[in-house]
Structure formats: C-alpha cells, structure tokens
XYZ file of C-alpha atoms in Angstrom:
742
model
C -39.944 -35.465 -19.715
C -37.879 -38.275 -17.710
C -35.624 -38.189 -20.595
C -35.193 -34.192 -20.839
C -34.392 -34.142 -16.887
C -31.627 -37.155 -17.420
C -30.031 -34.876 -20.351
C -30.405 -31.589 -18.663
C -28.926 -33.004 -15.515
C -26.033 -34.032 -17.662
C -25.698 -30.937 -19.463
C -25.430 -29.511 -15.716
C -22.201 -31.192 -14.668
C -20.299 -31.698 -18.049
C -20.012 -29.923 -21.853
C -18.306 -30.883 -24.495
C -16.070 -28.920 -27.484
C -14.223 -30.416 -30.327
C -15.031 -33.961 -28.928
C -13.506 -33.630 -25.313
C -15.794 -33.518 -22.382
C -14.948 -30.588 -19.732
C -16.526 -30.427 -16.163
C -19.001 -28.058 -15.781
C -17.545 -24.323 -15.070
C -19.600 -24.726 -11.602
C -17.863 -28.003 -10.604
C -15.241 -27.177 -7.857
C -11.978 -25.642 -8.999
C -9.900 -28.382 -7.335
C -11.775 -30.702 -9.960
C -11.610 -28.463 -12.817
C -7.431 -28.445 -12.158
C -7.148 -31.922 -12.088
C -9.334 -32.470 -15.436
C -7.341 -29.793 -17.254
C -4.199 -31.003 -15.836
C -4.461 -34.464 -17.505
C -5.441 -33.006 -20.737
C -2.862 -30.726 -21.427
C 0.765 -31.447 -23.397
C 4.132 -30.792 -21.902
C 4.522 -27.712 -24.099
C 0.940 -26.400 -23.444
C 1.924 -26.745 -19.365
C 5.382 -24.820 -20.113
C 3.186 -21.806 -22.101
C 1.148 -21.251 -19.083
C 4.117 -20.604 -16.847
C 5.539 -17.365 -18.662
C 4.696 -14.125 -19.982
C 3.038 -13.792 -23.670
C 3.023 -10.167 -23.622
C 3.746 -7.162 -21.338
C 0.659 -8.046 -19.139
C -0.570 -11.737 -20.265
C 0.241 -15.046 -19.771
C -0.876 -17.703 -21.879
C -4.219 -20.303 -21.799
C -4.671 -23.401 -23.630
C -6.409 -22.459 -26.583
C -7.162 -25.654 -27.971
C -8.760 -26.609 -24.751
C -10.613 -23.371 -24.229
C -8.538 -22.372 -21.369
C -8.055 -18.768 -21.352
C -5.409 -16.489 -20.520
C -4.940 -14.172 -17.469
C -4.831 -10.778 -18.009
C -3.164 -9.009 -15.214
C -2.666 -5.170 -14.886
C -1.033 -2.700 -12.312
C -2.249 -1.437 -9.286
C -2.891 -0.899 -6.461
C -4.360 2.329 -6.714
C -6.310 2.014 -9.946
C -6.477 0.013 -13.090
C -3.718 1.339 -15.781
C -4.107 2.317 -19.243
C -3.745 0.068 -21.706
C -0.233 -0.919 -23.015
C 0.837 -1.877 -26.300
C 1.351 -6.123 -26.611
C 4.953 -5.919 -26.123
C 5.873 -2.125 -25.660
C 5.744 0.040 -22.457
C 4.151 2.772 -24.712
C 0.342 3.452 -24.283
C -1.949 1.574 -26.492
C -3.733 5.009 -27.474
C -7.292 4.024 -26.408
C -9.981 6.294 -25.722
C -12.062 3.898 -23.243
C -9.150 2.982 -20.659
C -9.426 6.114 -18.230
C -9.883 4.976 -14.577
C -10.627 6.349 -11.375
C -7.350 6.925 -9.243
C -8.080 5.888 -5.461
C -6.102 7.220 -2.619
C -2.737 5.897 -2.046
C -2.485 2.430 0.465
C -0.596 4.910 2.700
C -3.928 6.934 3.022
C -5.593 3.728 3.245
C -3.561 2.606 6.318
C -4.002 5.987 7.921
C -7.889 5.735 7.727
C -7.612 2.682 10.355
C -10.612 1.746 9.058
C -11.474 -1.823 7.966
C -14.763 -0.954 6.432
C -13.073 1.189 4.363
C -10.334 -1.173 3.139
C -13.243 -3.555 2.142
C -14.693 -0.402 0.449
C -11.561 0.033 -1.598
C -11.436 -3.377 -2.668
C -14.711 -3.715 -3.897
C -14.815 -0.346 -6.103
C -11.415 -0.872 -7.495
C -12.139 -4.471 -8.173
C -15.057 -3.196 -10.115
C -13.049 -1.369 -12.569
C -10.513 -4.249 -12.879
C -13.448 -6.622 -13.857
C -14.631 -4.371 -16.338
C -11.446 -3.797 -17.956
C -11.167 -7.525 -18.046
C -8.457 -8.123 -15.999
C -7.850 -11.245 -14.124
C -5.173 -10.090 -11.662
C -4.448 -7.031 -10.182
C -0.698 -6.330 -9.461
C -1.246 -5.288 -5.748
C -1.596 -4.433 -3.118
C 1.749 -3.644 -1.224
C 2.718 -4.741 2.292
C 6.664 -3.798 2.330
C 7.313 -2.407 5.879
C 8.135 1.242 5.824
C 11.849 0.916 7.586
C 13.475 4.144 6.189
C 11.191 7.609 4.920
C 13.571 7.385 1.782
C 11.843 4.659 0.488
C 10.582 6.233 -3.283
C 7.890 3.702 -2.828
C 6.517 3.937 0.466
C 3.586 5.617 -0.916
C 2.388 2.323 -2.328
C 2.763 0.361 0.939
C 0.846 0.614 4.423
C 3.132 1.841 7.016
C 5.643 0.855 9.353
C 3.909 -1.753 11.814
C 3.041 -5.313 10.170
C -0.096 -5.799 12.508
C -1.458 -2.619 11.102
C -0.657 -3.492 7.322
C -1.815 -6.883 7.418
C -4.749 -5.949 9.157
C -5.672 -3.384 6.695
C -5.176 -5.246 3.498
C -7.092 -8.207 4.655
C -10.421 -6.736 4.199
C -9.074 -4.999 0.621
C -8.038 -8.627 -0.890
C -11.133 -10.283 0.287
C -13.736 -7.721 -1.190
C -11.306 -7.747 -4.595
C -11.289 -11.502 -4.977
C -14.731 -12.107 -4.004
C -15.344 -10.232 -7.206
C -13.261 -12.599 -9.318
C -10.543 -10.766 -9.323
C -7.180 -12.047 -7.915
C -4.788 -9.675 -5.803
C -0.888 -9.919 -6.166
C 0.207 -9.378 -3.032
C 3.806 -7.378 -3.217
C 6.618 -7.649 -2.761
C 7.574 -10.837 -1.161
C 9.820 -9.654 0.450
C 12.185 -7.337 1.601
C 11.863 -4.847 -0.825
C 12.238 -1.845 1.535
C 14.148 0.359 -0.933
C 14.099 0.989 -4.130
C 17.948 1.856 -4.755
C 19.701 -0.923 -5.925
C 16.356 -3.072 -5.678
C 17.579 -5.430 -8.351
C 20.801 -6.693 -6.771
C 20.595 -5.363 -3.394
C 21.026 -8.765 -0.563
C 19.494 -8.107 2.525
C 21.065 -9.354 5.367
C 18.136 -9.996 8.135
C 17.991 -11.556 11.699
C 15.535 -14.779 11.445
C 13.608 -13.020 14.041
C 12.930 -9.718 12.350
C 12.260 -11.439 9.223
C 9.377 -13.482 11.278
C 8.082 -10.855 13.327
C 7.922 -7.891 10.768
C 8.483 -8.264 7.314
C 6.981 -11.426 6.678
C 4.409 -11.111 9.382
C 1.686 -8.935 7.151
C 2.107 -11.174 4.464
C 1.408 -14.147 6.182
C -1.574 -12.284 7.807
C -2.951 -11.864 3.934
C -2.322 -15.784 3.423
C -4.004 -16.691 6.712
C -6.806 -14.784 7.051
C -7.780 -13.424 3.116
C -6.433 -16.369 1.187
C -4.419 -14.099 -1.281
C -5.016 -15.749 -4.720
C -1.233 -14.615 -6.122
C 1.748 -13.285 -4.588
C 4.688 -11.096 -6.613
C 7.960 -12.171 -5.549
C 10.832 -9.145 -5.182
C 13.622 -7.958 -7.076
C 16.352 -8.035 -4.368
C 17.913 -11.366 -2.873
C 17.704 -12.930 0.408
C 20.557 -14.885 1.792
C 22.137 -14.195 -1.901
C 19.444 -15.801 -3.755
C 16.809 -13.482 -5.775
C 13.071 -13.301 -4.282
C 11.656 -14.433 -7.219
C 13.431 -18.119 -7.526
C 14.325 -18.889 -3.762
C 13.493 -22.317 -2.306
C 13.689 -21.507 0.919
C 11.003 -18.481 1.099
C 8.578 -19.744 -1.853
C 8.549 -23.580 -1.316
C 9.303 -23.884 2.118
C 7.697 -21.064 3.888
C 5.194 -20.159 1.751
C 3.762 -22.881 0.371
C 4.781 -25.904 2.769
C 4.966 -24.260 6.204
C 1.780 -21.484 5.351
C -0.203 -24.064 3.222
C -0.644 -21.609 0.457
C -1.944 -22.682 -2.812
C -1.661 -19.942 -4.867
C 0.469 -18.756 -7.864
C 3.687 -17.152 -7.439
C 4.116 -14.060 -10.392
C 8.143 -12.912 -10.663
C 8.429 -8.938 -10.682
C 8.956 -8.062 -13.999
C 12.559 -9.295 -15.365
C 13.145 -10.583 -11.577
C 14.140 -14.168 -12.643
C 17.751 -14.857 -13.418
C 18.252 -18.359 -14.037
C 16.328 -21.859 -15.253
C 17.216 -24.238 -12.488
C 16.458 -21.680 -9.683
C 13.302 -20.886 -11.070
C 12.155 -23.892 -11.860
C 13.037 -25.683 -8.837
C 12.624 -22.311 -6.517
C 8.910 -22.011 -6.057
C 8.381 -19.586 -9.253
C 4.676 -20.419 -11.015
C 4.750 -17.491 -13.461
C 7.480 -15.596 -15.128
C 6.792 -11.904 -16.592
C 9.171 -9.866 -18.108
C 10.200 -6.598 -20.052
C 12.767 -7.394 -22.248
C 11.408 -9.841 -24.983
C 9.876 -10.409 -28.389
C 6.158 -11.034 -29.038
C 4.365 -10.385 -31.921
C 6.993 -7.600 -32.496
C 10.579 -8.681 -33.959
C 12.229 -5.994 -31.317
C 14.758 -8.743 -30.282
C 15.592 -12.586 -30.560
C 14.675 -13.430 -27.504
C 11.337 -14.601 -27.397
C 8.748 -15.419 -24.935
C 9.320 -19.069 -25.490
C 12.908 -17.879 -24.430
C 11.844 -17.231 -20.912
C 13.647 -18.884 -18.127
C 10.253 -20.772 -17.485
C 10.271 -21.502 -21.357
C 11.947 -23.728 -23.718
C 14.777 -23.997 -21.062
C 12.750 -25.315 -18.431
C 11.211 -27.606 -21.038
C 14.306 -29.149 -21.719
C 14.947 -30.000 -18.335
C 11.342 -31.513 -17.808
C 12.013 -33.316 -21.165
C 15.798 -34.650 -20.173
C 14.088 -35.750 -16.842
C 16.788 -33.455 -14.731
C 13.583 -32.187 -13.316
C 10.281 -34.360 -12.542
C 7.234 -33.866 -13.943
C 5.889 -33.452 -10.650
C 7.481 -30.075 -10.019
C 5.788 -28.722 -13.717
C 2.498 -30.482 -12.581
C 2.395 -28.437 -9.385
C 3.299 -25.274 -10.976
C 0.548 -25.830 -14.069
C -1.990 -26.602 -11.313
C -1.145 -23.264 -9.456
C -2.211 -21.638 -12.566
C -4.863 -23.123 -13.567
C -6.159 -22.514 -10.172
C -5.720 -18.998 -10.591
C -7.182 -19.052 -13.995
C -10.437 -20.961 -12.764
C -10.523 -18.744 -9.850
C -10.562 -15.225 -12.056
C -10.531 -15.653 -15.897
C -12.934 -18.666 -15.917
C -15.303 -18.050 -12.964
C -18.581 -18.171 -14.123
C -19.490 -15.695 -11.184
C -17.279 -13.104 -11.911
C -18.692 -9.681 -11.947
C -19.165 -7.537 -14.933
C -17.838 -4.328 -12.841
C -18.071 -0.892 -13.852
C -15.752 1.683 -14.274
C -15.631 5.363 -13.363
C -19.012 5.185 -11.485
C -20.279 7.853 -9.079
C -19.860 5.459 -6.763
C -16.318 4.816 -6.996
C -15.880 8.498 -6.955
C -17.738 8.526 -3.566
C -15.897 5.711 -2.299
C -12.320 7.701 -3.276
C -13.405 11.033 -1.550
C -14.739 9.025 1.543
C -11.542 7.246 1.826
C -9.189 10.312 1.266
C -11.340 12.354 3.818
C -10.573 9.730 6.739
C -6.695 9.225 5.791
C -5.849 13.133 5.827
C -4.013 13.119 8.929
C -4.295 16.916 11.121
C -0.994 17.101 12.519
C -1.329 20.823 14.068
C -4.245 23.136 14.684
C -2.910 25.965 16.791
C -4.188 29.270 17.171
C -2.543 32.580 15.474
C 0.530 34.052 17.194
C -0.053 37.035 18.932
C -4.036 36.993 18.148
C -6.542 35.838 20.726
C -9.062 33.500 18.839
C -9.818 29.469 18.627
C -7.636 27.272 16.938
C -7.119 28.178 12.556
C -8.610 25.065 11.480
C -11.854 24.233 10.753
C -11.796 27.325 7.979
C -14.770 29.943 7.836
C -13.884 31.142 4.490
C -16.583 34.094 4.910
C -13.848 35.469 7.382
C -11.174 36.296 4.773
C -11.470 38.701 2.261
C -8.468 37.832 0.335
C -7.156 34.019 0.296
C -4.159 33.176 -1.096
C -3.467 29.625 -2.475
C 0.278 29.067 -2.778
C 2.411 25.750 -3.928
C 2.633 23.656 -7.107
C 0.622 20.636 -5.795
C -2.356 22.654 -6.115
C -2.919 22.534 -9.257
C -0.260 19.896 -10.138
C -1.837 16.015 -11.110
C -0.800 13.585 -8.365
C -1.936 10.588 -10.319
C 0.657 10.958 -12.914
C 4.054 9.717 -12.427
C 5.598 7.309 -9.976
C 6.405 4.401 -11.860
C 3.875 1.411 -12.530
C 1.149 2.919 -10.366
C 0.729 6.066 -12.817
C -3.098 6.191 -13.913
C -4.886 7.630 -16.765
C -7.708 8.997 -14.898
C -11.099 10.516 -16.735
C -11.086 13.388 -13.874
C -9.530 15.033 -11.205
C -9.628 17.490 -8.964
C -7.236 19.830 -7.899
C -7.143 21.469 -4.395
C -7.457 25.095 -5.901
C -10.419 23.832 -8.010
C -12.076 22.642 -5.097
C -10.864 25.771 -3.191
C -12.228 27.946 -5.690
C -15.424 25.860 -5.677
C -15.766 26.109 -2.043
C -15.104 30.136 -2.281
C -17.625 30.820 -5.103
C -20.489 28.691 -2.794
C -19.577 30.849 0.425
C -19.907 33.881 -1.438
C -23.370 33.006 -2.844
C -24.976 33.094 0.565
C -23.936 36.807 0.896
C -25.525 39.783 -0.735
C -22.453 41.000 -2.229
C -18.887 39.288 -2.889
C -16.638 39.146 0.057
C -13.886 36.767 -0.357
C -11.672 36.434 -3.387
C -9.191 33.541 -4.086
C -5.602 34.140 -5.638
C -3.045 31.792 -6.691
C 0.716 31.614 -6.452
C 2.876 28.625 -7.836
C 5.880 29.285 -5.677
C 8.064 26.775 -6.913
C 8.369 24.643 -9.986
C 9.641 20.744 -9.674
C 9.591 19.491 -13.488
C 7.752 16.710 -14.945
C 7.014 13.428 -13.554
C 9.512 11.358 -15.245
C 10.057 7.534 -14.481
C 13.767 6.870 -13.623
C 15.075 10.297 -14.955
C 15.508 13.916 -12.940
C 14.110 16.586 -14.740
C 16.259 19.717 -13.796
C 14.415 23.330 -13.264
C 15.860 26.099 -14.174
C 16.999 27.811 -10.398
C 16.186 31.316 -12.169
C 12.637 29.802 -12.922
C 12.256 29.003 -9.061
C 13.625 32.499 -7.824
C 10.808 33.952 -9.644
C 7.924 31.871 -8.520
C 9.026 32.843 -4.812
C 9.163 36.339 -5.160
C 5.545 36.349 -6.573
C 4.258 34.088 -3.862
C 6.022 36.472 -1.344
C 4.869 39.723 -3.255
C 0.888 38.508 -3.019
C 1.342 37.134 0.187
C 1.719 40.793 1.531
C -2.041 41.158 0.183
C -3.700 38.174 1.745
C -5.423 37.550 4.597
C -5.093 33.729 4.658
C -2.256 31.762 3.026
C -2.961 28.205 2.011
C 0.030 26.371 1.285
C -0.302 23.233 -0.416
C 3.054 21.566 -1.345
C 4.942 18.536 -0.174
C 6.054 15.577 -2.612
C 5.291 14.668 -5.951
C 5.535 11.589 -8.194
C 8.610 12.791 -9.729
C 11.820 10.414 -9.860
C 13.695 10.740 -6.466
C 10.735 11.740 -4.913
C 7.600 9.002 -4.528
C 8.590 7.049 -7.281
C 9.004 3.514 -8.203
C 13.247 2.324 -9.109
C 14.419 5.576 -7.032
C 14.479 6.658 -3.329
C 14.466 10.298 -2.062
C 17.610 12.075 -1.978
C 17.380 13.484 1.340
C 14.374 13.755 4.277
C 13.819 17.850 3.335
C 11.000 18.952 1.011
C 12.683 19.437 -2.220
C 12.565 22.512 -4.321
C 13.306 25.160 -1.916
C 10.068 24.637 0.172
C 11.171 25.051 3.676
C 12.638 28.302 2.858
C 9.497 29.384 0.869
C 6.930 28.057 3.920
C 9.186 30.012 6.588
C 9.280 32.962 4.331
C 5.589 32.983 3.676
C 4.914 32.021 7.409
C 7.461 35.562 8.457
C 5.239 37.538 6.233
C 1.577 36.347 7.322
C 1.275 33.817 10.281
C -2.635 33.110 9.228
C -0.884 29.977 7.099
C -2.027 26.696 6.430
C 0.520 24.186 5.207
C -0.866 20.928 3.052
C 1.282 18.673 2.131
C 0.900 15.401 0.034
C 3.436 12.689 0.068
C 3.958 8.982 0.743
C 6.723 9.501 3.528
C 7.551 11.654 6.654
C 9.836 14.843 6.129
C 11.428 17.292 8.110
C 9.502 20.322 9.441
C 12.030 23.172 10.491
C 9.509 25.595 9.991
C 6.338 24.322 11.841
C 6.334 26.631 15.233
C 5.912 29.271 12.758
C 2.561 27.792 11.296
C -0.381 27.220 12.930
C -1.983 24.026 11.141
C -0.328 21.432 9.162
C -2.325 18.776 7.393
C -1.005 15.706 5.590
C -2.776 14.580 2.841
C -0.163 11.366 1.424
C -2.004 10.846 -1.907
C -5.881 11.211 -2.230
C -6.519 10.381 -6.032
C -9.154 11.405 -8.359
C -11.147 13.489 -5.584
C -8.122 15.191 -3.499
C -9.332 18.800 -4.235
C -12.919 17.855 -2.538
C -11.278 15.515 0.256
C -8.945 18.053 1.424
C -11.219 21.113 1.363
C -13.998 19.048 3.212
C -11.599 18.377 5.499
C -10.149 21.873 5.891
C -13.639 23.898 5.837
C -14.971 21.080 8.863
C -17.761 19.767 6.483
C -15.448 16.197 7.816
C -14.055 15.741 11.052
C -10.501 14.702 10.516
C -9.781 11.282 12.058
C -6.596 9.910 9.888
C -4.314 8.494 12.295
C -0.098 7.778 10.986
C 0.685 4.755 10.080
C 4.301 5.873 9.923
C 6.320 7.860 12.899
C 7.732 11.313 11.685
C 10.893 12.016 13.125
C 12.249 15.752 14.256
C 15.512 15.012 12.168
C 16.225 11.837 9.522
C 19.434 10.625 12.284
C 16.550 9.613 14.679
C 15.327 6.768 12.488
C 16.366 3.851 14.338
C 18.441 2.350 11.338
C 20.737 5.503 10.388
C 23.043 5.326 13.678
C 24.302 2.084 11.931
C 25.930 3.840 8.744
C 25.597 3.017 5.204
C 25.532 -0.830 6.028
C 22.215 -0.139 7.124
C 20.906 2.027 4.360
C 21.525 1.920 1.770
C 23.935 -0.646 1.638
C 27.649 -1.527 1.319
C 29.044 -3.441 -1.897
C 25.440 -4.072 -2.599
C 24.692 -5.721 0.674
C 22.577 -4.242 3.331
C 22.325 -5.030 7.117
C 19.090 -4.314 8.936
C 20.625 -4.123 12.030
C 18.224 -2.285 14.107
C 16.437 -5.947 14.248
C 12.605 -5.778 14.980
C 12.962 -2.445 16.477
C 11.729 -0.443 13.129
C 10.155 2.476 12.959
C 8.014 3.630 16.797
C 9.630 0.273 18.108
C 12.967 1.595 17.696
C 11.972 5.427 18.567
C 10.949 3.979 22.164
C 13.812 1.648 22.301
C 16.322 4.533 22.129
C 14.199 6.683 23.828
C 13.811 9.243 21.122
C 11.481 11.980 21.195
C 9.184 11.983 17.958
C 7.953 15.007 15.833
C 5.026 13.191 15.667
C 4.621 9.367 16.561
C 2.956 6.699 14.837
C -0.706 6.644 15.082
C -0.859 10.589 15.914
C -3.519 12.449 14.298
C -5.609 15.499 16.097
C -9.284 16.219 15.654
C -11.795 19.134 15.517
C -13.623 17.450 18.372
C -12.460 15.525 21.669
C -13.221 11.820 22.707
C -12.696 10.614 26.311
C -12.047 6.356 26.545
C -12.816 5.163 29.465
C -14.408 1.776 31.146
C -11.461 -0.375 29.839
C -12.174 -3.668 30.664
C -10.050 -6.871 30.032
C -10.651 -10.481 29.727
C -8.365 -13.557 29.044
C -10.923 -16.561 27.680
C -9.466 -19.123 25.880
C -6.655 -18.395 23.695
C -7.543 -14.738 23.225
C -7.301 -11.743 25.290
C -10.860 -9.423 24.982
C -10.335 -5.599 25.420
C -13.462 -3.579 25.834
C -13.679 0.090 25.961
C -16.520 2.553 25.681
C -15.607 6.001 23.689
C -17.569 9.343 24.181
C -17.350 12.064 21.742
C -16.898 14.938 24.524
C -16.638 17.837 21.950
C -19.113 19.905 20.020
C -18.884 18.453 16.429
C -19.165 14.996 14.974
C -16.311 12.871 14.384
C -14.461 9.365 14.608
C -11.953 8.202 17.035
C -9.114 5.646 16.739
C -8.538 3.092 19.949
C -5.103 1.254 19.573
C -4.523 -1.123 21.627
C -0.379 -2.018 22.595
C 1.167 -4.754 24.566
C 4.013 -5.009 26.341
C 5.841 -8.660 26.985
C 6.516 -9.688 30.427
C 9.569 -8.322 32.266
C 11.070 -12.305 32.317
C 10.892 -12.545 28.329
C 13.855 -14.671 27.311
C 14.577 -11.925 24.708
C 14.670 -8.316 24.516
C 11.433 -7.264 23.254
C 9.715 -3.664 22.483
C 8.578 -1.563 24.674
C 5.247 -1.823 23.405
C 3.496 -3.321 19.851
C 0.334 -2.516 18.333
C -1.454 -5.825 18.478
C -5.092 -4.661 17.912
C -7.222 -0.990 16.477
C -10.603 -0.109 16.183
C -12.313 3.113 14.930
C -15.840 4.165 16.025
C -18.652 4.779 13.653
C -19.492 8.731 13.125
C -20.047 9.987 16.879
C -22.733 12.949 17.567
C -21.506 15.162 20.225
C -22.318 13.389 23.455
C -22.637 10.096 22.015
C -20.902 7.195 22.908
C -19.984 3.734 21.562
C -18.505 0.520 23.142
C -15.875 -0.980 21.165
C -14.498 -4.755 21.888
C -11.251 -5.453 20.537
C -9.382 -9.135 20.202
C -5.996 -10.145 20.744
C -5.170 -13.524 19.699
C -2.135 -15.235 22.129
C -0.494 -16.243 18.992
C 0.003 -12.370 18.112
C 1.825 -12.225 21.366
C 4.761 -14.997 20.219
C 8.358 -14.081 19.252
C 10.392 -15.966 16.968
C 12.892 -18.159 18.817
C 15.905 -18.194 16.750
C 17.455 -21.040 18.515
C 14.183 -23.597 17.781
C 13.360 -21.949 14.806
C 9.691 -21.739 15.874
C 7.434 -19.298 17.511
C 7.219 -19.240 21.256
C 4.760 -17.482 23.706
C 6.079 -16.456 27.407
C 4.193 -16.677 30.137
C 4.046 -14.310 32.160
C 2.066 -10.830 33.236
C 1.493 -8.853 29.830
C 0.678 -4.856 30.023
C -2.560 -3.974 27.561
C -2.031 -0.132 27.034
C -4.957 1.299 25.462
C -4.282 4.890 24.134
C -4.758 7.260 21.141
C -1.306 6.841 19.654
C 1.690 4.981 20.579
C 2.886 7.607 22.969
C -0.804 8.767 24.315
C -1.758 5.840 26.990
C -5.065 6.367 28.544
C -5.556 3.285 30.424
C -2.856 0.291 31.675
C -3.811 -3.524 33.079
C -2.111 -6.275 33.713
C -2.935 -9.858 32.423
C -1.497 -13.345 33.367
C -0.868 -15.985 30.497
C-alpha cells in the first residue's frame, strides 16, 4: 500500500509523454509556463506568436500544448468559417443565442446582469471549443456617428469600466479569455486603419484609457486587442509606449496582447513594441491563395531571423511566449474549463432579461386633445385595429454589423411577439376583439458589410403610401424602426452618414402621427439620433439591439409585464451640432489628412454639454418608468481613502419596478485645472421594489477615482478641498447635494 501511495503522489504532480516529463495540469500556471518555455525550440516559440488560420494561433504539438481557438463576440459566438477564408464553413451545429448589444447591457446599469451576461455567453463559447472571445469593447462613444458604437458601453469611462468588470470575471471564471478591445482610441470607423489620433495626455488617461485600466485592475482580463488606428503616429498594435510602458509595466498586466486582424505593419515595431500574437486576414494557410504564408507574418520568419542574428534579445521573445503560454494554460489547457452549453433555455431567459432592463423609455405622454393617462403601458384589449409599421418589426437585427454578425437558432421579432400578445389578449374574451396588421413603411436593403445596397426610391414611395393608407383605419400605431446593421448604419468599417434616421423615416413618422395621434415609436440602434417629430408622438421607446429575444423583451415592456428601468449610457442631443467636438470642425471629426484632433479634451458627452451649457434632448443617465421613486435619507461619510454614500429608495408608485441611483462628484473650486461640472463616480440599481417597498443602497467612491492627471508631473493628483457629492436620477436630475472635505 505504501508503494502505491508514493506512485500515485508522483502521478498527481507529473505526467509522462514521449519520454518527456511535464507538470501536472493542476500545478500553478506560472510553473507550467516556465516548464513549457524551457522545453521549446526557438522556432516553436515563434510559431505560437502568429496566426495559423483565420481564428487560431498555433500550439506546440510535440509538447502536447494546444492551439488557441478564437472567435468573434461580444454578443454571441460567431459561426464557423473556413480555415483561411471569410466564407462560412457550412456547419449545422454552430447556431447560437444572440445576446443584446453591449450598449443595451450598459443601459441596464445593473452589475448583476453583466455577470449573468458573461456567465451565459461564456458557456456558449466553451461548448463551441473556443478559448478566446474577441470582446467585449469599451471604446468611448465620442461621436453618435460611430458605426461600431453598438459594440461598446457608452460615453462615460466609469460606467463602461464598472459594467465590463463583472462580465469579464464571469467569462474567465469559466476558462474562456476575454479579449478586451480596441486598445485604444478606436472611436470612429471612418479611416480606422490609418487615422492618427491627437489627444491630450490628460484626456487619454482620464477618459480613453480609464475603462481598460479598470478591467485590468479589477477583472484581471487575460487578453487585450490592439486597435488599427495610430497614436503619436505609431499603430497601436505595435506601440512601445502604449503596450510596454503603460499596459505591461505601469499597470503590471501579465496577459497577451493580440493584434486586430491585419493591424500590424512592421516587424521591428511589432517585436519590440509589445505585441504578443499577430492575427491577420490575407495569408496562405493550407490553401494556396497567396505566396504570403502564415510563417511570413511580421512575428513569423522575419522575427525569427532577428532573434537568430542577435538583433533582438531572446528575453523579448521569451516574454511574449510566456504571455501566450499563460493564456493557453488559463483557457485551452485549463483543467477546470467548463464544458458549457449552447442555445439553452437559461441563455434565452438571460437574453430576454438583459434586453428588458436595457430598453429605455424616453417619452410617455397622454394623447393630445384626449383626456386620459399616459399611452404606456399598453392595454391591447382597448384597441380593435392595431397597425405595426416599420422594417425593424420583421428584420433580423442579429445579422450584419461586420464581425459581430451571428448565426442564430431562433429570433423572435417584434411583430411575432406582438401577434402572440394580441392572440393571448383575445383568448380571454368571448369574441375576437383586437386585430393586428402590418405595413413595412420603408425598405433599407440587405445587411452588407462594407457596401451600401441601394434601394429603389419608387419602392419606398410605394411602401410609405401603403402604410399611410392603413394608418387611417387603425386605432393604434406601433412604429418599429430606427437603425439597422447595414454599412453606414451600425456596422464595422463605416460610420453613419448623418444624425437623422435614414430611409425617410422622419417624414414617415411625422405623417403617421398626423393621421393618428395614438402612436408609439420604437427604435433600435446603437447611437442617438435626431427626433424632429418628437412632439407629435406621445411615446418613444429605444431598444438598442436586443438579440434573439428582441420581440419578447420589447412586448413585455410595452404591455407593462416588465416596468422599464433602462437608463441612457449616452447623451441624446437635440441637434448634431450640439455634440462637444462638432464646433471644432473637420479636424475634430472625421479628421483632416488622416489626423484627428480631440479638441474637446476631457469634455466628452455630458461633460461637454454641461461645460457649454447646452441642453440635451435626453441627458446621460435618463430613463422613465411606469412607477415613481423617492430617493431620501442621503448620508455621506469619509472613511480612510473612501467616501461612502447611503440612500434609501422607496417605490412611491403603483407597480413594481427598479430604480438606478447615480452619484456624481464636483471638484473643489480651487482645483488647479479646469474640471467638468460633475462626473459620474458610482451608481447602484435597486432590486425589484413592490409599491411602497424600500431599499437602502450604499455606494463607495475611492479617493483615487477623484484624481486628475497632472500633465506637468505625468502622474495622478487628487486635490484637497471640498468635493460636492450629488445624488440623482440622471446627470441633470439631482435630488441631493452634500459637501465633503478631503
């Protein structure tokens, strides 16, 4: 027995393969990294640093070290593609759940839902054999024209950073790495491959790097993706100051930096500038589509040649390989990685719940010239003829958008969900009461990446006329429009062409409202937009992109089965010209001669609106409810390096609902530099409160979060003095102020 125990103990700590001794998979990751690194040849080390297909990088087969399997997120696991082609592989078992867009997640202001999102989506990635999810994204919504803003988490770095942390933690706890993107300043799609971003050191630190740093510090994100654009005239995927000095040394980050696909342009800069894994789009793998092979990547043969010639020390190579091995052992060779599941009922439930809490009720008034309460929530039994108008009532919004396009097993459209709701309402009556009709109203073409699909103007004229004709017979109109994921809408590699809704929607909405004032406008999209028809419509609901359960989530909010609790993560301006950067002209966006200047500095979004004293159409943090809340008994306490804010929220209305409490801070008047009027520093969301129910929330502001970047000293600095803590429902609706002294 003693001999057996000794033998078993040895087996627990080592394993044997092909005459080599390896550490047990349960050994600490750093021991496994050192052991593997010591066994690898120089060529094997080089091989793990670059792509071997569209979405994999190599392992070390001789040593039993697995490759890394990557796939696009962040809203679902992308369908399988051919080894070295962007064409689908044609599998029949790679369908997925499309989860709501990250703007929708940010609009929930609910950290618990962020955790649920990460848990659910990582189960789908794990089941599909993926090790790295290419997402989430936390680039700042500087412009409402950004075609990729729907993949990000709004205009405020604190909100984006706080909301992304639980997501990352949940994903990585399941053995799947998040690849946080795009690092950094990828805040527009126009000229994204070549534009150089000129930004102050202070704005870079306080606004654009801030959510990434929070993800590094609080979530220990495993991988980060570099961006295409340049900073200080150097591509961000090969930027020594950004990647080595700031990310790896100053922030003490131990993960692997992955290039965006084709984002590398120079071997020396890539090798010495902090890049760890080079991915691309244009090479020959197993298929002979070009003479440029995967081994010819900048971190392939050219890098190996520099190592062999002694021009770059082996320590640089070993650091990169260690980071890649660390990622492999945390994911592909993590013995505790979950099996996962795909398209489960729990995932659809999570999708629906996140969508419901992210929907923002922007307007809810009574119908003009009629006595009565607000139009929403909707009692379907009151209306005999309900007309649904708009292409987005039937269009799949999980398709298109670029790399985030998804192949879904099922999508519930708004029209389908409304039809089911009307049928259910009628089932409780002795005779059929309500009927529902549909008119498309407009056409926008297909979802085509990097191409505008023109629509025949005559077709849109015809569709509009049909909708207006049907509107004359309807008791209620539910308009479902907004944006879609076509190129130059919400889509990668192209920005929107203007602030208005496209395809003649403004005119269509206005004319529908003139015919029938009983109209609810529902919009989908990742960005704010102009609303010249707003005073004509009693109700406006904004949905972002809601994923596979879009129709169910929307109808539950419209009918009051769910009380809306979403809050805007971006500012809706009355006019495009109101956005802070616009007054600085083309240099500020989209740039001149491939140079863009962030002349508004730290005054992005609501910070700029308040500095310029420009009223917003709907301010940052805004969102209506079907019930009312009081925020009282505010208490403020400074203890150590933290400020504690405690409030009591009471549901003073007649239906159950949730409320978000937002805490902003104004700097002392004697601050050495110009500060925003106020900045979001923490927030909390209540549980579902029944009428009359109370909940006490305690929120914490770290003293470090009050610091500003001192450009003269190149470091963070916190001013002493009186800080004004402001508790509110949104950035413009403050219910309590209190000064605390630091």
